[in-house]
Structure formats: structure tokens, C-alpha cells
Coordinates of C-alpha atoms in Angstrom, one line a residue:
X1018 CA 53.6 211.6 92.2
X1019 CA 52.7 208.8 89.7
X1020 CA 53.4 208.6 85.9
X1021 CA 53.1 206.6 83.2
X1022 CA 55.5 205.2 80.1
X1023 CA 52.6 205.5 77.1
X1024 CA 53.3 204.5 73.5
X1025 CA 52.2 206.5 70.4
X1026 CA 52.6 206.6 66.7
X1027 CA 55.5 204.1 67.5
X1028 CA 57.0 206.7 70.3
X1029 CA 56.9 206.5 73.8
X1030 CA 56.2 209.6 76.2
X1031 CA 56.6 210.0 80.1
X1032 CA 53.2 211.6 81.3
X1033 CA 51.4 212.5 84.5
X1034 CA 48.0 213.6 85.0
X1035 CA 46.8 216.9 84.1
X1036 CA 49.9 217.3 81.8
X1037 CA 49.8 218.3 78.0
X1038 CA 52.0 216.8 75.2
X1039 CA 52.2 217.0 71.3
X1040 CA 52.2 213.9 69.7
X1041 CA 52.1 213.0 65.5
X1042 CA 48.6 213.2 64.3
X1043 CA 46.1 211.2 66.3
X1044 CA 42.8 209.8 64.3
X1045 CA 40.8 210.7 67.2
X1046 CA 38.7 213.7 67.2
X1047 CA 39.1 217.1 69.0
X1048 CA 37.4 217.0 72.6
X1049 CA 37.2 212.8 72.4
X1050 CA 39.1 210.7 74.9
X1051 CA 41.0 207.9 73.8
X1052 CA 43.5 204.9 75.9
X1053 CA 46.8 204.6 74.5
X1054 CA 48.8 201.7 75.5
X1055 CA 50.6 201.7 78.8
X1056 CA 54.2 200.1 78.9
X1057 CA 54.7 201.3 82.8
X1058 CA 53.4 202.5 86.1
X1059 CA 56.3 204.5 88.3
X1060 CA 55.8 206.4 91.3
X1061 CA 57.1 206.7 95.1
X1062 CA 59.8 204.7 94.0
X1063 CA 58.4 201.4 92.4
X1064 CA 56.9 200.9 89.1
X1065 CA 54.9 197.9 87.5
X1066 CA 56.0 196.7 83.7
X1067 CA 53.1 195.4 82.0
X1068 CA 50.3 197.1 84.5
X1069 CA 46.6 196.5 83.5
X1070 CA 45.7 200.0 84.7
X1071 CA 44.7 202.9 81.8
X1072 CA 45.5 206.5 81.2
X1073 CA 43.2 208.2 79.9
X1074 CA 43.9 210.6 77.1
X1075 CA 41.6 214.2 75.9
X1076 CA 42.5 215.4 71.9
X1077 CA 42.6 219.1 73.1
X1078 CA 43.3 219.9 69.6
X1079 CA 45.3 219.5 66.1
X1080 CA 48.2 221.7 64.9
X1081 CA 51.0 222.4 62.8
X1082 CA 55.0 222.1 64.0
X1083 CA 57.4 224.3 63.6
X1084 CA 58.6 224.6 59.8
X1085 CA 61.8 223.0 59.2
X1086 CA 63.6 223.9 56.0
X1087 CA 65.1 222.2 53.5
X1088 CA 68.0 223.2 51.2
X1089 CA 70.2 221.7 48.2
X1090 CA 73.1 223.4 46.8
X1091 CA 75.7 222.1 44.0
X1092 CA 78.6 223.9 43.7
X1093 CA 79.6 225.8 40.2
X1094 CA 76.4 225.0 38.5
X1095 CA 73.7 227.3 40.1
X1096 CA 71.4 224.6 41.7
X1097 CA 69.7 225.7 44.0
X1098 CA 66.0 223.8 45.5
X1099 CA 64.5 225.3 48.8
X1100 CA 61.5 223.2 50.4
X1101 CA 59.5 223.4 53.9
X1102 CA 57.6 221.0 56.1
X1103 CA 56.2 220.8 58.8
X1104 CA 54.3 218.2 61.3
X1105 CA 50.4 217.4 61.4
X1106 CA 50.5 217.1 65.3
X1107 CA 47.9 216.5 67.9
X1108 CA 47.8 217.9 71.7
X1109 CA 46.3 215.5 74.0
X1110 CA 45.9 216.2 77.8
X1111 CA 46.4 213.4 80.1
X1112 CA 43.2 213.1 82.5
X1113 CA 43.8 210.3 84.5
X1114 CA 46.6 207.2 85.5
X1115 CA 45.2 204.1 86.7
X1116 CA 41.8 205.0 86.4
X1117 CA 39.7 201.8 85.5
X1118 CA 40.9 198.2 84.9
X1119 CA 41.3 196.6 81.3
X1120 CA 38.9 193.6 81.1
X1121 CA 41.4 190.7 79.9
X1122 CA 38.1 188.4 79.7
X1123 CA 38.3 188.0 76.4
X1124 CA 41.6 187.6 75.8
X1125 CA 41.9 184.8 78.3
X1126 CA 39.0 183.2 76.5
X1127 CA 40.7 183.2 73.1
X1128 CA 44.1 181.3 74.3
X1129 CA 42.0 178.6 75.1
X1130 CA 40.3 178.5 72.2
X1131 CA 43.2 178.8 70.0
X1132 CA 45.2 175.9 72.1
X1133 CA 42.3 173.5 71.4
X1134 CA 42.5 173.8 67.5
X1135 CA 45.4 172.2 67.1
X1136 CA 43.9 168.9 69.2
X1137 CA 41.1 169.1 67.0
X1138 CA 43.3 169.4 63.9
X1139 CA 45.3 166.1 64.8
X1140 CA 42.0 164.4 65.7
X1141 CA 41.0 164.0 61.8
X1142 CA 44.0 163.3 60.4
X1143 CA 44.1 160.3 62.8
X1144 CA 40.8 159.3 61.4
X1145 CA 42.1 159.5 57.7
X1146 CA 45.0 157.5 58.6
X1147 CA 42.6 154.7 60.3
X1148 CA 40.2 155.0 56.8
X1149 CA 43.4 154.7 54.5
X1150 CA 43.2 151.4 52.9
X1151 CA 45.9 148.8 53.7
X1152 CA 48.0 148.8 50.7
X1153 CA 49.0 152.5 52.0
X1154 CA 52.8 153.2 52.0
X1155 CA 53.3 153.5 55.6
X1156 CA 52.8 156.7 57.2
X1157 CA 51.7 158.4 53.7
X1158 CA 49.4 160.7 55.2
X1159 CA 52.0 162.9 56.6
X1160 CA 54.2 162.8 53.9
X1161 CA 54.7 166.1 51.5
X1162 CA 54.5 166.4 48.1
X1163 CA 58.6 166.4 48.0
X1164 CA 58.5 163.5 50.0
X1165 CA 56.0 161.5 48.1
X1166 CA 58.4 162.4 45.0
X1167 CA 61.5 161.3 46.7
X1168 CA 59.4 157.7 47.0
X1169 CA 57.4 156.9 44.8
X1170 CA 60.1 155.1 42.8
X1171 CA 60.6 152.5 46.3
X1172 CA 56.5 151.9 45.6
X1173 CA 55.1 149.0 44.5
X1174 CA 52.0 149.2 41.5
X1175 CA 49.6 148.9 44.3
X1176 CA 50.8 151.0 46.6
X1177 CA 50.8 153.5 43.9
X1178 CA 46.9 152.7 43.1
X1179 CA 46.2 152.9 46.7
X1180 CA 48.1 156.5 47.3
X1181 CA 46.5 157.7 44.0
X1182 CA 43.1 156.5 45.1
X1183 CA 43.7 158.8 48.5
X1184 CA 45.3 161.9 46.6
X1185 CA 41.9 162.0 44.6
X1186 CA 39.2 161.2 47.6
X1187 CA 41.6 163.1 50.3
X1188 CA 44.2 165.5 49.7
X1189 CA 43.7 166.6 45.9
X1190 CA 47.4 167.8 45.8
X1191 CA 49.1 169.0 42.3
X1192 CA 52.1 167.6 42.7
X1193 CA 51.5 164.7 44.6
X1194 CA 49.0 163.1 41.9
X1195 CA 51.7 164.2 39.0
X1196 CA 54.4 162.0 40.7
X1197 CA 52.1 159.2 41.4
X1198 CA 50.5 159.2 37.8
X1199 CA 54.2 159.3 36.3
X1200 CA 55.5 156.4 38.2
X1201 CA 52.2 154.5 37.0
X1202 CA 52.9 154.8 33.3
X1203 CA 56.3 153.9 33.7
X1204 CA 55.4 151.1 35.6
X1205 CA 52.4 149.8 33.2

């Protein structure tokens, strides 16, 4: 007979069809179906980690658990606190195991998407380092703002115009345009 390792509230159940289980509070409402997440397919002796098959899940209804109580006691000073509580739980009924395949579609067609943001993230920073003007330091486009700091003192006068001219047009950086403007007034 097959089951199914489910996951739930941050717990994980062993259920078969037809079979009823309480679990912490479920948003769902009574009488509505629901798939929780599948972390294993077992049966006749195999099982599949990862399977792209559903279970399907019925809310059959909403309860309270059993009270559990709650006592402090100090010794030779009369305090004594008594308190209660008890669960909000939900009991679902597992209807079926492997029922209809998860459409991955769309997450195949967002790893793609995401790979090719990066390429298109290096393309313009290419195309800023091709418009940066001559007197450039050399590879200043890349550098940080602690980098730029560490030096700016190694600079010459224009190479400090030409990196302030870019912080302004490109970058706009705090700290980057507070080092540069420092090392111009101590060089003027």
C-alpha cells in the first residue's frame, strides 16, 4: 500500500489515503481541499525523494487538544500559579496519493530568466567602462568606495577630475565623491 512523507506547520506526518490526522491549525477552511508539500513516495518496497506527484488533503474540521496544565511552586513562601492550554488543531483527511502531476512550467521558465540577468548586468558595466574617459585610474569602475579611499592618494590631479567627473554622471556614491573631493583640496 503506498504512503506519503508530507510536511506541515514545520512537521512531517506519514499518511496514506483515506486516513485522518490532527495537525496545528490549518488556514484552510472546513470542507476545502488543500496540497501540502510532499517530501516522499514509499510503497512495495521503493520510494521516490523529491516525487512531483500530490496528495491531496480535505479540512474535515477544527478542534481543541487535550488541556495540558501548567504549575509553579516556591517552596516556604506560598506561591502558587496554575495555568492551562491547549492546541488550536485541524483534522484533515487524506483523499488521494499521486493523484495529478505538479506543473514545473513555470519554474523551469524562471531559472532561465534569472541566469540571464546577471549577463545583462555585466553587459552595461562594460559599456561604462568603454564611455569612461581616458584619464580613468585603471579599472576604476569596479573599484568600492573603500577601495577608491585606499587610492586616491596614488592619484594624479587629473585622474582625480576624471573619477570625480564619473562619480557625479555615473555612480553618485557618498563616499566615493567625499574621498575624491578631499584629495582635490589637498592637492589644489
Amino acid at each position: 500500500m503506498a504512503y506519503a512523507i508530507i510536511t506541515l506547520g514545520g512537521k512531517q506526518y506519514r499518511v496514506r489515503e483515506g486516513e485522518r490526522l490532527l495537525v496545528d491549525r490549518l488556514p484552510t477552511e472546513e470542507g476545502k481541499t488543500f496540497h501540502p508539500q510532499v517530501l516522499m513516495l514509499g510503497g512495495d518496497g521503493t520510494f521516490e525523494l523529491a516525487p512531483k506527484a500530490q496528495v491531496t488533503a480535505r479540512v474535515v474540521g477544527s478542534q481543541l487538544g487535550e488541556k495540558v496544565r501548567i504549575g509553579k511552586y516556591r517552596a516556604k513562601t506560598g506561591y502558587r500559579r496554575h495555568t492551562g492550554f491547549r492546541a488550536k488543531l485541524s483534522q484533515i483527511e487524506i483523499e488521494s496519493i499521486g493523484g495529478a502531476s505538479r506543473k514545473e512550467a513555470p519554474a523551469k521558465q524562471e531559472a532561465p530568466a534569472k541566469q540571464e540577468a546577471p549577463a545583462k548586468q555585466e553587459a552595461p558595466a562594460k559599456q561604462e567602462a568603454a564611455a569612461a574617459p581616458a584619464k580613468l585610474p585603471d579599472g576604476y569602475p569596479d573599484l568600492t568606495v573603500a577601495g577608491i579611499g585606499e587610492q586616491v592618494d596614488s592619484w594624479s590631479p587629473e585622474q582625480v577630475e576624471a573619477a570625480l567627473a564619473y562619480e557625479r554622471a555615473h555612480a553618485k556614491r557618498k563616499g566615493a565623491i567625499a574621498a575624491l573631493e578631499a584629495k582635490q583640496k589637498k592637492g589644489t
